JSON list of C-alpha atoms and ligand atoms in Angstrom, two decimals:
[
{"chain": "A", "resi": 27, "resn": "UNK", "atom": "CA", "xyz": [112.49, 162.97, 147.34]},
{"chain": "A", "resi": 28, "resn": "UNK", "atom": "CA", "xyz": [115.25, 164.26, 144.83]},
{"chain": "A", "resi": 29, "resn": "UNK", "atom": "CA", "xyz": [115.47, 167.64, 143.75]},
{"chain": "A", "resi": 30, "resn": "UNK", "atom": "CA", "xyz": [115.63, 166.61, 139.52]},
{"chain": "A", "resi": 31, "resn": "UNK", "atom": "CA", "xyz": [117.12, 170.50, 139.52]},
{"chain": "A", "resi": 32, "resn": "UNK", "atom": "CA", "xyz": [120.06, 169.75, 141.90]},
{"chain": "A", "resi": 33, "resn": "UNK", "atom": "CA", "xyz": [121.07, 166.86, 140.43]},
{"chain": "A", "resi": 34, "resn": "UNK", "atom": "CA", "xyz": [121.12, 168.10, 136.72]},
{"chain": "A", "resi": 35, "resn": "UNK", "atom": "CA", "xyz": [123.28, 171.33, 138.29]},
{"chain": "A", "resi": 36, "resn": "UNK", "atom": "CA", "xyz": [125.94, 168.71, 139.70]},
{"chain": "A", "resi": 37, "resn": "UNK", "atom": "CA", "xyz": [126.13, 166.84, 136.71]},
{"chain": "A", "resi": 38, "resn": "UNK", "atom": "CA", "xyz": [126.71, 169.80, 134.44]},
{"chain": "A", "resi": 39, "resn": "UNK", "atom": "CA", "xyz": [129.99, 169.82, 133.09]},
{"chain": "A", "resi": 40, "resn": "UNK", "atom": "CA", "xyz": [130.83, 166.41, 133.86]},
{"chain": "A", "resi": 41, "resn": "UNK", "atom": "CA", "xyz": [130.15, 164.96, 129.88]},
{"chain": "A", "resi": 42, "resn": "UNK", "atom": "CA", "xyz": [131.20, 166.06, 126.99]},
{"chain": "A", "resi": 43, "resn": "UNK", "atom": "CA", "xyz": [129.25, 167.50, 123.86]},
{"chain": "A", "resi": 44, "resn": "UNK", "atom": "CA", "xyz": [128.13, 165.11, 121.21]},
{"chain": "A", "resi": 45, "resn": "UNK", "atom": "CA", "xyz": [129.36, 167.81, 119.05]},
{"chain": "A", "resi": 46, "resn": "UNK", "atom": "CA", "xyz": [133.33, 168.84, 120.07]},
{"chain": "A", "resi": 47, "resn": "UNK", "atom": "CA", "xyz": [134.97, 169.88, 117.11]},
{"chain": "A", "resi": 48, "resn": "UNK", "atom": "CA", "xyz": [138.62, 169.98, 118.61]},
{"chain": "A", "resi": 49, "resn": "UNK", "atom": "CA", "xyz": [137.69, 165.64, 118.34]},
{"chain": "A", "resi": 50, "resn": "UNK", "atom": "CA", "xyz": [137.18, 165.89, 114.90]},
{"chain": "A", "resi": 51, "resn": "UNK", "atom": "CA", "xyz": [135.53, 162.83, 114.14]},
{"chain": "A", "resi": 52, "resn": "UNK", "atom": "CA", "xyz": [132.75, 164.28, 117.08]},
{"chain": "A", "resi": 53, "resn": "UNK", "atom": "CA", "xyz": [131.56, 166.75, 114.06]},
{"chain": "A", "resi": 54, "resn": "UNK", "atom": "CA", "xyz": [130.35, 163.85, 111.60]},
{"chain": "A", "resi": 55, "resn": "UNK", "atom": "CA", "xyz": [129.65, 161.20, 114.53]},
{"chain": "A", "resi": 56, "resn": "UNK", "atom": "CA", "xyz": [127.18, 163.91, 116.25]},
{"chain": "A", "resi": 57, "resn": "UNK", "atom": "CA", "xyz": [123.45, 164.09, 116.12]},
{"chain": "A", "resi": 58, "resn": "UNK", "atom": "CA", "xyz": [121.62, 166.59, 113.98]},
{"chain": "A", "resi": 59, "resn": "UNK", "atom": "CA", "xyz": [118.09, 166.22, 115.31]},
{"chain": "A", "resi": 60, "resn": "UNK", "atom": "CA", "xyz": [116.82, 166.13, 118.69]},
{"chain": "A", "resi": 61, "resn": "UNK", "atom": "CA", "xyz": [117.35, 162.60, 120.14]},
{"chain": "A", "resi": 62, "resn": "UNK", "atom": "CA", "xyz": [114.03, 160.32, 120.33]},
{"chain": "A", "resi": 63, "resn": "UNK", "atom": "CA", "xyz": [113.54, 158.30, 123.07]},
{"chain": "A", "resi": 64, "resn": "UNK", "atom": "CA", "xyz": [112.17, 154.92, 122.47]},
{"chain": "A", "resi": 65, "resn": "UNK", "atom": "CA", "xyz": [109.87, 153.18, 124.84]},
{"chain": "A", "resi": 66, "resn": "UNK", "atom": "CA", "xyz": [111.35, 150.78, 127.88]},
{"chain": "A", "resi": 67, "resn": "UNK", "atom": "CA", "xyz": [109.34, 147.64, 128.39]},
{"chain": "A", "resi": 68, "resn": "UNK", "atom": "CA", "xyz": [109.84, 145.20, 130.44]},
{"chain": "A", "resi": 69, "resn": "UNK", "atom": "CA", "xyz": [111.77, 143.21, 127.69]},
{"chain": "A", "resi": 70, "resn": "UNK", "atom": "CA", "xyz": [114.06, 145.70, 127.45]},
{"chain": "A", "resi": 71, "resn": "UNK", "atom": "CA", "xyz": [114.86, 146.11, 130.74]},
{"chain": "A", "resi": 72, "resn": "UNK", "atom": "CA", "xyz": [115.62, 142.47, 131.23]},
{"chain": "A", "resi": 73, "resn": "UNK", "atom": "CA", "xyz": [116.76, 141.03, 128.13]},
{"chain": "A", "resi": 74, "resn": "UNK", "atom": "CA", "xyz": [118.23, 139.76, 125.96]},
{"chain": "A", "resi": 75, "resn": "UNK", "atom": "CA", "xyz": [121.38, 139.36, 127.90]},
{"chain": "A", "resi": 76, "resn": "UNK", "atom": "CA", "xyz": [125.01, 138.79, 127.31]},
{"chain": "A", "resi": 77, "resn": "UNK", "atom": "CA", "xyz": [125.92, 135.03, 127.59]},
{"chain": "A", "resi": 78, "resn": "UNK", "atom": "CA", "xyz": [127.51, 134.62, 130.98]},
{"chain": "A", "resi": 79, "resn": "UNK", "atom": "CA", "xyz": [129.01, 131.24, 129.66]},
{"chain": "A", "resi": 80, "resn": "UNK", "atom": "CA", "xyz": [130.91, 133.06, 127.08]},
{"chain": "A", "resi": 81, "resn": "UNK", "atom": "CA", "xyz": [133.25, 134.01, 129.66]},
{"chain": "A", "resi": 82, "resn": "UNK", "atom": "CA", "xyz": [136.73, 131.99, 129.38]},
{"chain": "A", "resi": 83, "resn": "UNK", "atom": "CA", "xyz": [139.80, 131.27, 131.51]},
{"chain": "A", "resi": 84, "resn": "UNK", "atom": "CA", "xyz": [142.14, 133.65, 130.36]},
{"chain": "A", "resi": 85, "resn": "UNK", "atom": "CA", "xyz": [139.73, 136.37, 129.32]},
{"chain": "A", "resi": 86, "resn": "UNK", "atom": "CA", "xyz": [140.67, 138.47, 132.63]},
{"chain": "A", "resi": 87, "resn": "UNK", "atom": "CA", "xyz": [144.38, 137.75, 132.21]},
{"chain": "A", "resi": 88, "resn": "UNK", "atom": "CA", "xyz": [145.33, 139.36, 128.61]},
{"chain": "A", "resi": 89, "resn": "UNK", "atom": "CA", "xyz": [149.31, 138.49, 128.77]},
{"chain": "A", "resi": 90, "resn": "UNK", "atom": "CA", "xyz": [148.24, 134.63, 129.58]},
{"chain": "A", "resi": 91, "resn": "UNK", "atom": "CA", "xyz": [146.37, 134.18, 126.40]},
{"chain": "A", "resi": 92, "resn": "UNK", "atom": "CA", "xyz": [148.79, 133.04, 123.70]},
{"chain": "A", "resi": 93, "resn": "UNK", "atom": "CA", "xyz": [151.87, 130.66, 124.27]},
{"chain": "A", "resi": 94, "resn": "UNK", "atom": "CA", "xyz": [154.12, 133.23, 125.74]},
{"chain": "A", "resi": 95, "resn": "UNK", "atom": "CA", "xyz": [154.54, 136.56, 127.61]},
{"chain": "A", "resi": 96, "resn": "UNK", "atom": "CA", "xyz": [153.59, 140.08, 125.46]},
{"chain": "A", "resi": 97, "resn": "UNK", "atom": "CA", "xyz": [156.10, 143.21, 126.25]},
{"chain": "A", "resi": 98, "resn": "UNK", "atom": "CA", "xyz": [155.53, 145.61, 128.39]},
{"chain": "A", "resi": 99, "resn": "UNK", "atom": "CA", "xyz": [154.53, 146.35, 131.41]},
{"chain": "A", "resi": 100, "resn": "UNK", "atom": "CA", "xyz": [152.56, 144.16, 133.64]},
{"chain": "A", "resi": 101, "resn": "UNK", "atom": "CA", "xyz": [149.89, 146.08, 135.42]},
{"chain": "A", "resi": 102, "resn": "UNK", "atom": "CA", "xyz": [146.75, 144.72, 137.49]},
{"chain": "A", "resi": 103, "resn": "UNK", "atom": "CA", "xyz": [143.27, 147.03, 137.22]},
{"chain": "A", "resi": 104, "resn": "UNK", "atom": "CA", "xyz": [141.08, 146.46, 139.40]},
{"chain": "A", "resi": 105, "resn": "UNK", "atom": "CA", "xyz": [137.99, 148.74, 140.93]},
{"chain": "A", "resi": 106, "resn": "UNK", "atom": "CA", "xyz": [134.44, 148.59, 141.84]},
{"chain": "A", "resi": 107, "resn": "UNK", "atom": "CA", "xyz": [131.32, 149.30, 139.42]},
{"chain": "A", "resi": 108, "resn": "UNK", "atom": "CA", "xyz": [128.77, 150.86, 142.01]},
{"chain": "A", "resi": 109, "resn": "UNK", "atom": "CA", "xyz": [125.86, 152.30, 141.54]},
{"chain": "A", "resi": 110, "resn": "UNK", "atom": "CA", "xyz": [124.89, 156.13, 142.58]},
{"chain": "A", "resi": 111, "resn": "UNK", "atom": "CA", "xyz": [124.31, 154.98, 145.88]},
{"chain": "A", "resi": 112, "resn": "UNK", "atom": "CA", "xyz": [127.36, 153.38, 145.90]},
{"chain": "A", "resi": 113, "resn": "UNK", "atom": "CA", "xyz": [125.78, 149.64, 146.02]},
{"chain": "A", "resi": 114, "resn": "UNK", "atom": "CA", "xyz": [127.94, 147.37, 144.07]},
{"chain": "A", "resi": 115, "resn": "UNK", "atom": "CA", "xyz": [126.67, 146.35, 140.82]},
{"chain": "A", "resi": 116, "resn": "UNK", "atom": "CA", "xyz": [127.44, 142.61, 140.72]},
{"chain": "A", "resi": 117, "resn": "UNK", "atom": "CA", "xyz": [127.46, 140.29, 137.60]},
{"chain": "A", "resi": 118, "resn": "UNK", "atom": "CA", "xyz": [128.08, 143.46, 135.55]},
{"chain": "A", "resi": 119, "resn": "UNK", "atom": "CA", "xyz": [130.29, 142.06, 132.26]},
{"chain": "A", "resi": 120, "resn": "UNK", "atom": "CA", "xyz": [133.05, 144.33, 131.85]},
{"chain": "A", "resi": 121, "resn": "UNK", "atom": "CA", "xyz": [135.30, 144.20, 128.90]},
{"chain": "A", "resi": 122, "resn": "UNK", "atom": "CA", "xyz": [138.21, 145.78, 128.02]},
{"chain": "A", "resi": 123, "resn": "UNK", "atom": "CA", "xyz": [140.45, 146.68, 124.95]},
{"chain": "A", "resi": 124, "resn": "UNK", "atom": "CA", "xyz": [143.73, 148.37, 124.49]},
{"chain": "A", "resi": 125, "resn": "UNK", "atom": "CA", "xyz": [146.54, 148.92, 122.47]},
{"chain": "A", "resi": 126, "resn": "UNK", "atom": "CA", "xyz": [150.19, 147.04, 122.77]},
{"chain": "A", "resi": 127, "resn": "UNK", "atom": "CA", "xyz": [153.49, 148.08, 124.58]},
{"chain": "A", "resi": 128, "resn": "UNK", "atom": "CA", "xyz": [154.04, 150.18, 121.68]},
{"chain": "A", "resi": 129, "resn": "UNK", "atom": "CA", "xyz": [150.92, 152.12, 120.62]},
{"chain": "A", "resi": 130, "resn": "UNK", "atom": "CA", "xyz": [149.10, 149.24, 118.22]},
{"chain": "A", "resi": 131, "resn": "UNK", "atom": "CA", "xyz": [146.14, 147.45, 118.06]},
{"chain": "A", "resi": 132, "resn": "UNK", "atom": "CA", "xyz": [145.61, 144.06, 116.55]},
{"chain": "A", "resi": 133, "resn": "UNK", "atom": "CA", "xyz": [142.46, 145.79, 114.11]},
{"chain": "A", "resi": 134, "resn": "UNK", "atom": "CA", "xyz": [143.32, 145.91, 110.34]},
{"chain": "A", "resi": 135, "resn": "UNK", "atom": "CA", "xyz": [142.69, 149.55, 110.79]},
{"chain": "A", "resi": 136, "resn": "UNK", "atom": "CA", "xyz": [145.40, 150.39, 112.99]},
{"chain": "A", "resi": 137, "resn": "UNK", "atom": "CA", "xyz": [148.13, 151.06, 110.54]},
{"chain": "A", "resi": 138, "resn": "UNK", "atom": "CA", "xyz": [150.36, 153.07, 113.08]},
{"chain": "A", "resi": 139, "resn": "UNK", "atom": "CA", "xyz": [154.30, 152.23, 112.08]},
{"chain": "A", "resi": 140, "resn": "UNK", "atom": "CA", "xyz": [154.22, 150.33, 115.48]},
{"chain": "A", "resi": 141, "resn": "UNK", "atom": "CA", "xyz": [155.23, 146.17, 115.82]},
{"chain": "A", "resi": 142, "resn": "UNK", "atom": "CA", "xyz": [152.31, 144.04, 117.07]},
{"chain": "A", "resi": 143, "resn": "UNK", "atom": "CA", "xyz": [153.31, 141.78, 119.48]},
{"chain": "A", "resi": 144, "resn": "UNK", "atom": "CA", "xyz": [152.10, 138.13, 118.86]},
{"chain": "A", "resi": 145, "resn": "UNK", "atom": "CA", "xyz": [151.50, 137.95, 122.37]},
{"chain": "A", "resi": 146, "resn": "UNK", "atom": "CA", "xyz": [149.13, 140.33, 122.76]},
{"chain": "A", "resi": 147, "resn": "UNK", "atom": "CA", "xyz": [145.54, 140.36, 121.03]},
{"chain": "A", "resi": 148, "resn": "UNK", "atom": "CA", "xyz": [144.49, 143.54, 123.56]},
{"chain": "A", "resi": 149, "resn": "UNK", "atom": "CA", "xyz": [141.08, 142.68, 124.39]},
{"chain": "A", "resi": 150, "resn": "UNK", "atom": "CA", "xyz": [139.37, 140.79, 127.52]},
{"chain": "A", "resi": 151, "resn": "UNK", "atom": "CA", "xyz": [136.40, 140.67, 130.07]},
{"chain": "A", "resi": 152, "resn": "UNK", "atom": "CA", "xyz": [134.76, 139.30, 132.98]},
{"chain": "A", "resi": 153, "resn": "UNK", "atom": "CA", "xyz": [131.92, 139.46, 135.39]},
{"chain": "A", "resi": 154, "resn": "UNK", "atom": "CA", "xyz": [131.76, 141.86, 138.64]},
{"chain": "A", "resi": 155, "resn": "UNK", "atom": "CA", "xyz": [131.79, 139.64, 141.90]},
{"chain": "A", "resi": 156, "resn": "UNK", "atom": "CA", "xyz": [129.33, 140.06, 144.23]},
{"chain": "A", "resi": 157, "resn": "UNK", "atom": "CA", "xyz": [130.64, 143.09, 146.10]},
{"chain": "A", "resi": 158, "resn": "UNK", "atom": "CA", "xyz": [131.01, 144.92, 142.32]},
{"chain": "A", "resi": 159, "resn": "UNK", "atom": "CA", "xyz": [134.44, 144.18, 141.98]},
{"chain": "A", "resi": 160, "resn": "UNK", "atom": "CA", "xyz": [136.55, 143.50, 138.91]},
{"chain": "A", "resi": 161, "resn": "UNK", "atom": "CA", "xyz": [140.48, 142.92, 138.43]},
{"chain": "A", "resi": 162, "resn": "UNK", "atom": "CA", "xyz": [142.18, 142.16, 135.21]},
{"chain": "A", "resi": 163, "resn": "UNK", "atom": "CA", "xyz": [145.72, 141.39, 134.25]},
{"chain": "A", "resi": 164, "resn": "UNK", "atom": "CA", "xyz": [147.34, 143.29, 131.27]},
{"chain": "A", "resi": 165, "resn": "UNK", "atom": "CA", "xyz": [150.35, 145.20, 130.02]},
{"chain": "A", "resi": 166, "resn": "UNK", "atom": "CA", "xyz": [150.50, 149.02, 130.09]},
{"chain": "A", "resi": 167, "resn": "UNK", "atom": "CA", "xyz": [149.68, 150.19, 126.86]},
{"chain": "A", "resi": 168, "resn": "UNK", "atom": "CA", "xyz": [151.73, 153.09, 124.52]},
{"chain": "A", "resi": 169, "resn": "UNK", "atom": "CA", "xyz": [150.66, 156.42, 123.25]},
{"chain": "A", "resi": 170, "resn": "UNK", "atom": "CA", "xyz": [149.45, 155.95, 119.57]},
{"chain": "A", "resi": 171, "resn": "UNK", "atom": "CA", "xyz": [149.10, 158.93, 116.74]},
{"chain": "A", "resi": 172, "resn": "UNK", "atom": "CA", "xyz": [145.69, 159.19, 115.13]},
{"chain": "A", "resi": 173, "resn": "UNK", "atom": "CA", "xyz": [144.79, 161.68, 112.54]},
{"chain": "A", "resi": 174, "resn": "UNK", "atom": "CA", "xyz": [142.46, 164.39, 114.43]},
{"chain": "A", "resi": 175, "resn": "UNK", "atom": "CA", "xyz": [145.01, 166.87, 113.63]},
{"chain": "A", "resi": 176, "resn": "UNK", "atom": "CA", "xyz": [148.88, 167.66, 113.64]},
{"chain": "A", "resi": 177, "resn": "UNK", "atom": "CA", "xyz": [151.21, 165.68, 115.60]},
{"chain": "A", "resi": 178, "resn": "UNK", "atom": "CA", "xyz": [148.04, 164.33, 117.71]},
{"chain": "A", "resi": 179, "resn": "UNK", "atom": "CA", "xyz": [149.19, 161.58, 120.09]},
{"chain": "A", "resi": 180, "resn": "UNK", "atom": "CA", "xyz": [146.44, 159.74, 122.18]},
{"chain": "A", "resi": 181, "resn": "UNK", "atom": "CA", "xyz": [147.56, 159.74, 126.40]},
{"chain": "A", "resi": 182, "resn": "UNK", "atom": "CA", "xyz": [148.10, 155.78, 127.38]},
{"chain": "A", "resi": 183, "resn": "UNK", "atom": "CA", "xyz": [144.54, 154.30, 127.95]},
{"chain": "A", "resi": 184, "resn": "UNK", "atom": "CA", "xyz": [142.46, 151.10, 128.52]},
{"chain": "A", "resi": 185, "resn": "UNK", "atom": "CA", "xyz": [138.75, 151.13, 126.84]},
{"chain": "A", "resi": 186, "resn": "UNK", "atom": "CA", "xyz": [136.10, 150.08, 128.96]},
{"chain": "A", "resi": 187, "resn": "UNK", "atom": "CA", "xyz": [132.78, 148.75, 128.01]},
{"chain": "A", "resi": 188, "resn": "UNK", "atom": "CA", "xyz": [129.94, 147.63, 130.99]},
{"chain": "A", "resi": 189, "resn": "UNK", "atom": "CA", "xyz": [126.68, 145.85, 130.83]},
{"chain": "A", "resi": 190, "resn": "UNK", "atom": "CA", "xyz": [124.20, 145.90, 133.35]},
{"chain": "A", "resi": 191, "resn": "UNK", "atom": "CA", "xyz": [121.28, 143.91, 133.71]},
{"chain": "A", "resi": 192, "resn": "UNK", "atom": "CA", "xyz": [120.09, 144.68, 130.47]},
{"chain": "A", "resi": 193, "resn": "UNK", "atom": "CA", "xyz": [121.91, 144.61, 126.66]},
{"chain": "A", "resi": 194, "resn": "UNK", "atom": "CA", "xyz": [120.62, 148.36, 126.32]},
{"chain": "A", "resi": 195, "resn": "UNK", "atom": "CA", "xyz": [122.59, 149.06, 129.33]},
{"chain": "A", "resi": 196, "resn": "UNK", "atom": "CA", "xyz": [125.80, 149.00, 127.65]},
{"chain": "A", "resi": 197, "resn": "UNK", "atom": "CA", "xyz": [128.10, 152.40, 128.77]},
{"chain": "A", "resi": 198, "resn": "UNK", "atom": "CA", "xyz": [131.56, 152.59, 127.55]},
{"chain": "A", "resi": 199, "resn": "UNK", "atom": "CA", "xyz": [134.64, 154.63, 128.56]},
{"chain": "A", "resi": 200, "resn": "UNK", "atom": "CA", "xyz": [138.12, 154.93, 129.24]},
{"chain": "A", "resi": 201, "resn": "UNK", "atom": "CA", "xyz": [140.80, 154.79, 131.50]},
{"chain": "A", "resi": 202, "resn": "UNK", "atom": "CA", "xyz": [143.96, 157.02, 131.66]},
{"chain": "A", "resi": 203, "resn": "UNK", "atom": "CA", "xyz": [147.26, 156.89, 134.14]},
{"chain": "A", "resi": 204, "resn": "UNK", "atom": "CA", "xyz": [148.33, 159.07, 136.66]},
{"chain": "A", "resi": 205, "resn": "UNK", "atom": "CA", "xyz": [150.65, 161.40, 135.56]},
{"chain": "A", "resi": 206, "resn": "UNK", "atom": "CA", "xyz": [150.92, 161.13, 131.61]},
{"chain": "A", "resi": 207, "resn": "UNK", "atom": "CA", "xyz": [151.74, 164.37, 129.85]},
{"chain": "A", "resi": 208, "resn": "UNK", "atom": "CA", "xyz": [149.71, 163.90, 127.08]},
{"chain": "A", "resi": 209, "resn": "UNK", "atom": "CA", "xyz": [146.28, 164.05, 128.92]},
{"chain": "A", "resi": 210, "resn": "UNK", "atom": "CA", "xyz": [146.40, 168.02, 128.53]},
{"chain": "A", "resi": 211, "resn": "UNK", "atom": "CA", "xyz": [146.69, 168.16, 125.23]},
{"chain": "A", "resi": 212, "resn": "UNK", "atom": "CA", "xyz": [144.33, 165.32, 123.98]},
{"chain": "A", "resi": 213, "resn": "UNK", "atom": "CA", "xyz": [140.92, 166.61, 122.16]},
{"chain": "A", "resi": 214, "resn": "UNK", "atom": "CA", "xyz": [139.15, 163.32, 124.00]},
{"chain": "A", "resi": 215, "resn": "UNK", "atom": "CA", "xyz": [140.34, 163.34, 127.43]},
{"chain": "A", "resi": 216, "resn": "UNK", "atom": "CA", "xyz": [139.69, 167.22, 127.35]},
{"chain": "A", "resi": 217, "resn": "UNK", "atom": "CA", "xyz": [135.65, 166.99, 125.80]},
{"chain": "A", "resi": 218, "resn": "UNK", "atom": "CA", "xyz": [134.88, 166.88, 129.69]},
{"chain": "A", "resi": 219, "resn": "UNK", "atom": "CA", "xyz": [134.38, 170.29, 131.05]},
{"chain": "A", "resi": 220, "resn": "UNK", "atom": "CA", "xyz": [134.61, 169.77, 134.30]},
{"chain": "A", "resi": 221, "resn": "UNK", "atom": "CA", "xyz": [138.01, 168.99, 136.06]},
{"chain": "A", "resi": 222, "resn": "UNK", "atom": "CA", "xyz": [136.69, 166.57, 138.43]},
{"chain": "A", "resi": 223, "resn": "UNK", "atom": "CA", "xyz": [134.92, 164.85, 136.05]},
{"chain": "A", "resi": 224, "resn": "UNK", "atom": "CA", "xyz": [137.83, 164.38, 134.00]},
{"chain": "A", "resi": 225, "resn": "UNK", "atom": "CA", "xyz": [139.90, 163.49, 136.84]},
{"chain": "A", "resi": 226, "resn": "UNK", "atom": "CA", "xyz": [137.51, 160.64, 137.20]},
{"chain": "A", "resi": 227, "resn": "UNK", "atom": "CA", "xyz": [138.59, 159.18, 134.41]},
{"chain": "A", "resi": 228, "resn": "UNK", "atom": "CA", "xyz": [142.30, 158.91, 135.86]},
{"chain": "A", "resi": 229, "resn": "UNK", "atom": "CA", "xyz": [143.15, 155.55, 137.41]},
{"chain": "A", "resi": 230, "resn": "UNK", "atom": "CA", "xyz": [145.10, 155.72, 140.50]},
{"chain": "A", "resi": 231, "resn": "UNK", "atom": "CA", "xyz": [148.46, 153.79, 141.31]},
{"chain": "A", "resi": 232, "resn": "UNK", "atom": "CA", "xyz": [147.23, 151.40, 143.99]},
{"chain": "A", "resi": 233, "resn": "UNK", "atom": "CA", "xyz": [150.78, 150.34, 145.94]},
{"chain": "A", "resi": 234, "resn": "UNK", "atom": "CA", "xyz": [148.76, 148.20, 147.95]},
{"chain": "A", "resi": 235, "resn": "UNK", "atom": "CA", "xyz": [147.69, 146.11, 145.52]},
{"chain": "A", "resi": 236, "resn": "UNK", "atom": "CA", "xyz": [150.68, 145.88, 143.07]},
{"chain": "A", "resi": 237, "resn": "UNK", "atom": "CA", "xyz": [152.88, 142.88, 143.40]},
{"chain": "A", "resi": 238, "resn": "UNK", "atom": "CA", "xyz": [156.64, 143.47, 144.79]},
{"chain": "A", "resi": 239, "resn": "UNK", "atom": "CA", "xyz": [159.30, 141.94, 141.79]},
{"chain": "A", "resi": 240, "resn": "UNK", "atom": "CA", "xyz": [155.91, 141.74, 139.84]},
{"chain": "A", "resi": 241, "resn": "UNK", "atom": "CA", "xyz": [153.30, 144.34, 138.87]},
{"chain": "A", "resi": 242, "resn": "UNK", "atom": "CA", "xyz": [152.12, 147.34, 139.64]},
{"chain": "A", "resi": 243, "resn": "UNK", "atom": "CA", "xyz": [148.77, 147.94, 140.16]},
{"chain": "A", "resi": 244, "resn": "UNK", "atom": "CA", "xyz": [145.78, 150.58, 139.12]},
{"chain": "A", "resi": 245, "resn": "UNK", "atom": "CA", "xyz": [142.01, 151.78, 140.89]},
{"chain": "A", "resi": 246, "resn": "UNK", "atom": "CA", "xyz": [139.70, 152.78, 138.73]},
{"chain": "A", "resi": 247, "resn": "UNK", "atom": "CA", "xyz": [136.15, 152.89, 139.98]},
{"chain": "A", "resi": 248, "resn": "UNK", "atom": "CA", "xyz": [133.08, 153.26, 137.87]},
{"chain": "A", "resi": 249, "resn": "UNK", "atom": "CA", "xyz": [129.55, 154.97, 138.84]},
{"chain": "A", "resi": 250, "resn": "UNK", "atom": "CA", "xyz": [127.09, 154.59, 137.43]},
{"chain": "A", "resi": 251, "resn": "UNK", "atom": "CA", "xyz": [124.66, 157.68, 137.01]},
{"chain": "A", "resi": 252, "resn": "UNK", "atom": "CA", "xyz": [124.47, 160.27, 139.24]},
{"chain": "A", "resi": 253, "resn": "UNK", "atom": "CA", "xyz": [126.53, 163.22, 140.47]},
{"chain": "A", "resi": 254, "resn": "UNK", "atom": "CA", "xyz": [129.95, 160.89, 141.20]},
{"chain": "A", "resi": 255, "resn": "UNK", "atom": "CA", "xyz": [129.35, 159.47, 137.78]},
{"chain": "A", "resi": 256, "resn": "UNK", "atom": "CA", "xyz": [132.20, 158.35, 135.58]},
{"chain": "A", "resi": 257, "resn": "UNK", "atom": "CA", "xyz": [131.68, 160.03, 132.21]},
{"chain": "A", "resi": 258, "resn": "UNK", "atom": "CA", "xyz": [130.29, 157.95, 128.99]},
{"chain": "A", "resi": 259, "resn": "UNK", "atom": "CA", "xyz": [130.76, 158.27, 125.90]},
{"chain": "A", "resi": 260, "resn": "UNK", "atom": "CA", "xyz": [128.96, 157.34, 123.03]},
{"chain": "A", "resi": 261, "resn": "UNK", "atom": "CA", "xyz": [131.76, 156.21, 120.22]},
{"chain": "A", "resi": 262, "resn": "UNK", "atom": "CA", "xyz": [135.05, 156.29, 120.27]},
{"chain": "A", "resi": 263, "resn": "UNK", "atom": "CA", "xyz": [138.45, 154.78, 118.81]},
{"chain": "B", "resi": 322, "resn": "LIG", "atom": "FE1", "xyz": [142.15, 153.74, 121.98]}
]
């Protein structure tokens, strides 16, 4: 049996407020009422789904999806999505979005003085294999500016979005790099009380799995509820 208490005591700390001013958008975005919960059924908890077919060649390889190669950095990602018993979660859809070499999205509302690269639309996804694992090819993508407040410049980051079984399973996140001096002072990163929990949200340079004269390569894990959970949030840029 699980003691509810214990659990709820590890967790604390480890995501952020719906309401962090220092994020400035978190003010508006935030709920003013208690949250209702709606009823699960059965319906929910098994459909509708994503379309597994939707999935296409190049959508886990985001520098191989327009004629040539984007600028930057290559980097592989990969990492498990596990459950809090640390089963893999297989079939998950995991999709990711990120900014260019240079800090810029390919969104009409990014209007950061940054090029776009025609190369590089920023955005891909694929399914968890059967042991929960998932590995995508990008670029490493550049601080950007955005408005929260003066001379506010977001750490280097990948979004991540997951899907379980369900569509009302959806979490969402992000990743950060080991070792990027704007992680300290970034209202986001630093919603997360807790250290460790933050931490989690930290990818980790994976020698072993980077390609000599190639790539280097990143770990980031995801859990999925529990006390070594990776922290969700609920909207974001
Ligand atoms: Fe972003």
């Amino acid at each position: 049996m699980i003691d509810l208490s214990t659990v709820e005591t590890a967790i604390q700390g480890t995501q952020p407020d719906y309401h962090f001013p220092p994020y400035v958008s978190s003010i508006a975005r935030s709920p003013r009422l208690p949250l209702v919960l709606l009823p699960e059924t059965l319906t929910e908890r098994t459909g509708p789904v994503f379309g597994h077919g939707l999935i296409r060649e190049h959508d886990n390889d985001l520098t191989a999806q327009h004629d040539g190669d984007p600028i930057g950095e290559r980097i592989f990602v990969h990492g498990r999505v596990l459950d809090e018993d640390g089963r893999p979660l297989r079939g998950a859809l995991v999709e990711v979005w990120q900014a260019n070499a240079a800090g810029r999205y390919r969104h009409k509302v990014d209007q950061h003085d940054a090029p776009l690269d025609p190369n590089f639309s920023g955005a891909g996804r694929l399914l968890t294999g059967d042991d929960g694992r998932y590995r995508f090819k990008s670029i490493k993508p550049g601080p950007y500016p955005w408005k929260n407040h003066h001379n506010a410049w977001r750490p280097a980051h990948i979004h991540f979005s997951l899907f379980g079984a369900g569509i009302l399973s959806r979490l969402v996140t992000q990743m950060y790099f080991p070792g990027d001096p704007l992680q300290p002072l970034d209202p986001i990163f630093n919603s997360i009380p807790d250290e460790a929990a933050r931490m989690r949200l930290v990818s980790r340079l994976d020698m072993q799995r980077a390609e000599p004269d190639y790539a280097l390569a990143y770990e980031f894990d995801i859990v999925l509820r529990g006390r070594g959970d990776t922290l969700f949030e609920e909207k974001h840029r």
